[in-house]
Tab-separated table of C-alpha atoms in Angstrom:
chain	number	residue	atom	x	y	z
A	146	MET	CA	210.581	135.983	8.423
A	147	ALA	CA	206.816	134.525	9.194
A	148	MET	CA	204.847	136.832	11.339
A	149	LYS	CA	202.536	135.052	14.043
A	150	SER	CA	198.828	135.038	13.512
A	151	LYS	CA	197.528	136.921	16.441
A	152	LYS	CA	194.274	134.793	18.416
A	153	LYS	CA	191.604	135.368	17.735
A	154	LEU	CA	189.814	135.846	22.015
A	155	PRO	CA	186.231	134.012	22.330
A	156	LYS	CA	183.280	136.559	22.773
A	157	LYS	CA	181.729	136.519	26.107
A	158	LYS	CA	178.628	135.090	25.808
A	159	LYS	CA	175.707	137.213	27.622
A	160	SER	CA	174.904	136.234	30.561
A	161	ALA	CA	170.576	135.391	31.195
A	162	PRO	CA	168.649	138.034	32.513
A	163	THR	CA	168.335	137.849	36.733
A	164	LYS	CA	165.365	136.099	38.125
A	165	ALA	CA	164.073	139.428	39.418
A	166	LYS	CA	164.937	141.632	35.567
A	167	ALA	CA	162.383	138.926	34.295
A	168	ALA	CA	159.929	138.812	36.776
A	169	LYS	CA	159.673	142.609	35.327
A	170	SER	CA	159.478	142.073	32.205
A	171	ALA	CA	156.577	139.422	32.344
A	172	LYS	CA	153.105	141.081	31.801
A	173	PRO	CA	150.791	139.954	34.034
A	174	ALA	CA	147.712	137.923	32.191
A	175	LYS	CA	144.490	139.059	30.961
A	176	THR	CA	142.146	136.779	32.852
A	177	GLY	CA	139.344	138.230	31.419
A	178	LYS	CA	137.450	138.578	34.423
A	179	PRO	CA	135.953	142.254	36.001
A	180	ALA	CA	137.346	143.602	39.427
A	181	ARG	CA	136.281	143.375	42.187
A	182	ALA	CA	133.790	146.472	42.952
A	183	ALA	CA	134.920	149.215	44.887
A	184	GLY	CA	132.214	150.292	46.622
A	185	THR	CA	131.151	146.291	48.150
A	186	GLU	CA	132.961	147.482	51.327
A	187	PRO	CA	129.939	146.448	54.600
A	188	LYS	CA	130.050	149.222	56.126
A	189	ARG	CA	129.331	151.131	52.334
A	190	VAL	CA	126.530	148.305	52.000
A	191	ALA	CA	125.074	148.766	55.324
A	192	GLU	CA	124.522	152.419	54.646
A	193	ILE	CA	122.925	151.552	51.092
A	194	LEU	CA	120.564	149.543	52.589
A	195	ALA	CA	119.642	151.517	55.097
A	196	LYS	CA	118.821	153.806	53.123
A	197	LEU	CA	116.735	151.552	50.761
A	198	ASP	CA	114.783	150.662	53.835
A	199	GLU	CA	114.272	154.533	54.258
A	200	ALA	CA	112.620	155.138	50.760
A	201	TYR	CA	110.761	152.283	50.174
A	202	PRO	CA	109.926	150.546	53.859
A	203	ASN	CA	106.454	148.929	51.688
A	204	ALA	CA	108.603	148.168	48.596
A	205	THR	CA	107.235	144.913	47.098
A	206	CYS	CA	105.878	143.699	44.004
A	207	GLU	CA	104.264	145.693	41.447
A	208	LEU	CA	102.526	142.962	39.728
A	209	LYS	CA	98.767	142.233	40.387
A	210	HIS	CA	98.283	138.621	41.684
A	211	GLU	CA	95.639	136.579	44.213
A	212	SER	CA	98.338	133.326	43.849
A	213	ALA	CA	101.470	132.251	43.041
A	214	PHE	CA	100.908	130.422	39.595
A	215	GLN	CA	99.299	133.780	38.997
A	216	LEU	CA	101.970	135.153	39.894
A	217	LEU	CA	104.114	133.022	37.681
A	218	VAL	CA	102.573	133.742	34.571
A	219	SER	CA	101.917	137.879	34.618
A	220	THR	CA	106.060	137.583	35.057
A	221	ILE	CA	106.751	135.173	31.728
A	222	LEU	CA	104.651	138.316	29.806
A	223	SER	CA	106.096	140.827	32.125
A	224	ALA	CA	109.113	140.407	30.217
A	225	GLN	CA	110.019	143.556	28.013
A	226	CYS	CA	107.455	145.233	29.317
A	227	THR	CA	105.958	146.492	31.753
A	228	ASP	CA	104.360	146.117	34.861
A	229	VAL	CA	101.531	148.457	35.245
A	230	ARG	CA	100.792	147.425	30.909
A	231	VAL	CA	100.978	143.523	32.415
A	232	ASN	CA	98.381	144.711	34.808
A	233	GLN	CA	95.973	145.896	32.272
A	234	VAL	CA	95.748	142.451	30.438
A	235	ALA	CA	95.512	140.181	33.812
A	236	GLU	CA	92.679	142.055	34.483
A	237	THR	CA	90.021	139.821	32.196
A	238	LEU	CA	93.114	137.383	31.855
A	239	TYR	CA	92.804	135.362	34.737
A	240	LYS	CA	88.612	136.096	34.754
A	241	LYS	CA	88.607	134.360	30.754
A	242	TYR	CA	91.377	131.533	31.870
A	243	PRO	CA	91.098	131.044	36.053
A	244	ASP	CA	93.794	128.701	36.840
A	245	ALA	CA	96.293	126.175	35.182
A	246	LYS	CA	94.277	124.059	33.358
A	247	ALA	CA	92.490	126.484	30.983
A	248	PHE	CA	95.520	127.599	30.329
A	249	ALA	CA	97.391	124.697	29.422
A	250	TYR	CA	94.248	124.026	27.121
A	251	ALA	CA	93.782	126.878	25.429
A	252	THR	CA	93.351	127.732	22.060
A	253	PRO	CA	97.705	129.107	21.008
A	254	SER	CA	95.986	131.060	18.940
A	255	GLU	CA	93.717	133.441	20.816
A	256	LEU	CA	95.390	133.103	24.257
A	257	GLN	CA	98.336	134.908	21.595
A	258	GLN	CA	94.851	138.035	21.013
A	259	ASP	CA	94.284	137.274	24.575
A	260	ILE	CA	98.703	138.472	25.519
A	261	ARG	CA	99.277	140.408	22.687
A	262	PRO	CA	99.394	144.117	24.760
A	263	THR	CA	102.481	141.870	26.422
A	264	GLY	CA	105.119	141.591	23.545
A	265	PHE	CA	106.346	138.933	21.934
A	266	PHE	CA	103.300	136.727	22.428
A	267	ARG	CA	103.448	134.013	20.565
A	268	ASN	CA	107.346	132.649	22.537
A	269	LYS	CA	104.873	134.190	25.603
A	270	THR	CA	102.352	131.523	24.750
A	271	LYS	CA	104.338	128.620	23.950
A	272	SER	CA	105.277	128.906	27.344
A	273	VAL	CA	103.030	130.151	29.723
A	274	MET	CA	100.900	127.049	28.175
A	275	GLY	CA	104.125	124.812	28.358
A	276	ALA	CA	105.005	126.252	31.982
A	277	SER	CA	100.974	124.893	32.638
A	278	LYS	CA	100.751	122.034	31.882
A	279	ALA	CA	103.971	121.335	33.437
A	280	ILE	CA	102.520	122.407	36.238
A	281	LEU	CA	99.631	119.702	36.150
A	282	GLU	CA	101.743	116.957	35.071
A	283	LYS	CA	104.321	117.503	37.270
A	284	PHE	CA	103.147	118.927	40.466
A	285	GLY	CA	100.017	118.393	41.339
A	286	GLY	CA	99.108	121.185	39.699
A	287	GLN	CA	100.758	123.765	42.001
A	288	VAL	CA	103.556	126.004	41.314
A	289	PRO	CA	106.476	124.943	42.711
A	290	ARG	CA	108.712	125.182	45.922
A	291	THR	CA	111.713	125.080	45.393
A	292	MET	CA	114.801	126.559	42.169
A	293	GLU	CA	115.332	123.290	41.156
A	294	GLU	CA	111.648	122.662	40.439
A	295	ILE	CA	110.892	125.918	39.224
A	296	LEU	CA	113.020	125.827	36.683
A	297	THR	CA	112.201	123.219	34.802
A	298	LEU	CA	108.698	125.086	33.560
A	299	PRO	CA	108.404	126.348	29.937
A	300	GLY	CA	110.203	129.753	29.726
A	301	VAL	CA	111.687	130.611	33.389
A	302	ALA	CA	115.327	131.462	34.148
A	303	ARG	CA	116.575	132.182	37.347
A	304	LYS	CA	114.335	136.142	37.349
A	305	THR	CA	111.047	134.645	36.771
A	306	GLY	CA	112.501	131.784	39.638
A	307	ASN	CA	113.232	134.394	42.621
A	308	VAL	CA	109.787	136.788	41.653
A	309	VAL	CA	108.260	133.274	42.371
A	310	LEU	CA	109.886	132.123	45.303
A	311	GLY	CA	110.464	135.412	47.222
A	312	THR	CA	107.328	136.865	46.945
A	313	ALA	CA	104.789	134.312	46.316
A	314	TYR	CA	105.843	131.571	48.548
A	315	GLY	CA	108.685	134.238	50.962
A	316	ILE	CA	111.282	131.603	49.915
A	317	ALA	CA	115.103	133.168	49.283
A	318	SER	CA	116.844	131.326	47.087
A	319	GLY	CA	118.063	134.679	45.630
A	320	VAL	CA	118.153	138.142	44.175
A	321	VAL	CA	115.894	138.508	41.027
A	322	VAL	CA	118.077	140.862	38.419
A	323	ASP	CA	116.211	142.633	36.057
A	324	THR	CA	117.312	145.147	34.382
A	325	HIS	CA	116.877	148.262	37.289
A	326	VAL	CA	118.449	145.876	39.704
A	327	LEU	CA	121.225	145.328	36.591
A	328	ARG	CA	121.984	149.017	36.241
A	329	LEU	CA	121.174	149.922	39.493
A	330	SER	CA	123.739	147.892	40.707
A	331	ASN	CA	126.176	148.878	38.724
A	332	ARG	CA	126.041	152.369	39.287
A	333	LEU	CA	125.782	151.989	42.696
A	334	ASP	CA	129.463	149.374	42.165
A	335	LEU	CA	127.769	147.356	44.226
A	336	SER	CA	129.353	145.025	39.774
A	337	ARG	CA	130.771	145.008	37.718
A	338	ASN	CA	129.571	142.600	35.586
A	339	GLU	CA	126.908	142.576	33.149
A	340	ASP	CA	125.081	139.136	32.856
A	341	PRO	CA	122.354	139.479	35.244
A	342	LYS	CA	123.215	135.732	36.135
A	343	LYS	CA	126.651	137.523	37.427
A	344	VAL	CA	125.822	139.568	39.225
A	345	GLU	CA	122.962	138.050	40.830
A	346	GLN	CA	125.611	135.444	42.255
A	347	ASP	CA	127.950	139.710	43.490
A	348	LEU	CA	124.771	140.465	45.259
A	349	MET	CA	124.101	137.428	47.171
A	350	LYS	CA	127.473	137.750	48.373
A	351	ILE	CA	127.572	141.226	50.145
A	352	ILE	CA	123.963	140.958	50.520
A	353	PRO	CA	122.606	139.566	53.830
A	354	GLN	CA	119.766	136.327	53.203
A	355	ASN	CA	116.869	137.715	55.015
A	356	LYS	CA	117.353	141.169	53.124
A	357	TRP	CA	117.598	139.387	48.900
A	358	ILE	CA	113.616	140.062	49.291
A	359	GLN	CA	113.033	143.658	50.460
A	360	PHE	CA	116.294	144.358	48.577
A	361	SER	CA	115.072	142.820	44.918
A	362	HIS	CA	111.683	145.069	45.522
A	363	GLN	CA	113.462	147.714	46.565
A	364	LEU	CA	116.140	148.333	44.124
A	365	ILE	CA	113.305	147.929	41.636
A	366	TRP	CA	111.117	150.322	42.601
A	367	HIS	CA	113.744	152.971	43.465
A	368	GLY	CA	114.762	152.485	39.252
A	369	ARG	CA	111.352	152.960	38.582
A	370	ARG	CA	111.441	156.638	40.659
A	371	ILE	CA	114.690	157.944	41.378
A	372	CYS	CA	117.709	156.498	39.247
A	373	HIS	CA	116.185	156.420	35.879
A	374	ALA	CA	118.265	154.794	33.133
A	375	ARG	CA	118.439	158.254	31.227
A	376	LYS	CA	118.163	161.092	33.714
A	377	PRO	CA	118.619	160.007	37.589
A	378	LYS	CA	116.907	162.204	39.287
A	379	CYS	CA	120.325	161.921	41.665
A	380	LEU	CA	118.874	165.382	43.659
A	381	GLU	CA	115.789	163.906	44.371
A	382	CYS	CA	118.425	160.415	45.905
A	383	ASN	CA	118.880	159.521	49.310
A	384	MET	CA	121.764	158.203	48.425
A	385	GLU	CA	123.207	160.798	46.824
A	386	SER	CA	126.226	160.461	48.883
A	387	LEU	CA	127.276	157.017	48.514
A	388	CYS	CA	126.907	156.996	44.195
A	389	TYR	CA	129.433	158.215	42.536
A	390	ALA	CA	128.372	156.892	39.524
A	391	LYS	CA	129.846	158.729	36.290
A	392	ASP	CA	126.330	159.673	35.086
A	393	LYS	CA	125.581	161.188	37.817
A	394	THR	CA	122.779	164.975	37.402
A	395	VAL	CA	124.417	166.787	39.816
């Protein structure tokens, strides 16, 4: 008698994961953007500004100058150089080259030697001469008063533009972000960016526009006098209670 063959039951299909489970397993996409600085709460920013006003009520640009043009040249020369050294060079430089025309038609090799102590003198000579010629040919011998125009000058980026517009003309076009402002903005958790342009944008969002010029000077003064790169003098800092930087010395 033939045996009946057993029927094979169809395999159960695995149910698809629910939306809730799928959502849990999905990893958030990385944007590559730094998180918003936690220290940008308005009350804390106001306290920092008050402390800076208390410590440096008369802070100003430490580059010696008698005109917007001299300030422009000195700021170009200050790249990778101290203001003290630039001021030393400027004592004789502006006597020899009193205006834009003198710089524009200077002998390059001679000007290189005149500004050599500031470093990178070849590139700086090209920038100074190029900016001087542009001022003569495009702007009637006057340093322009808008960021858009000043950025067309050779060797001029936003930092230089902000220094000149803010200090010489009192125009708050942005925040000066030099090495001190960059370092302190990160230490004070006002920005978590490393690129100067992005740091400037961060600061412009949290600092009132009528404080941009003074804030830049004050932070630079604080960086030079107290909040040094290697050994900050935290015991002498009036913002110590507001600061939670990892490299504090107290």
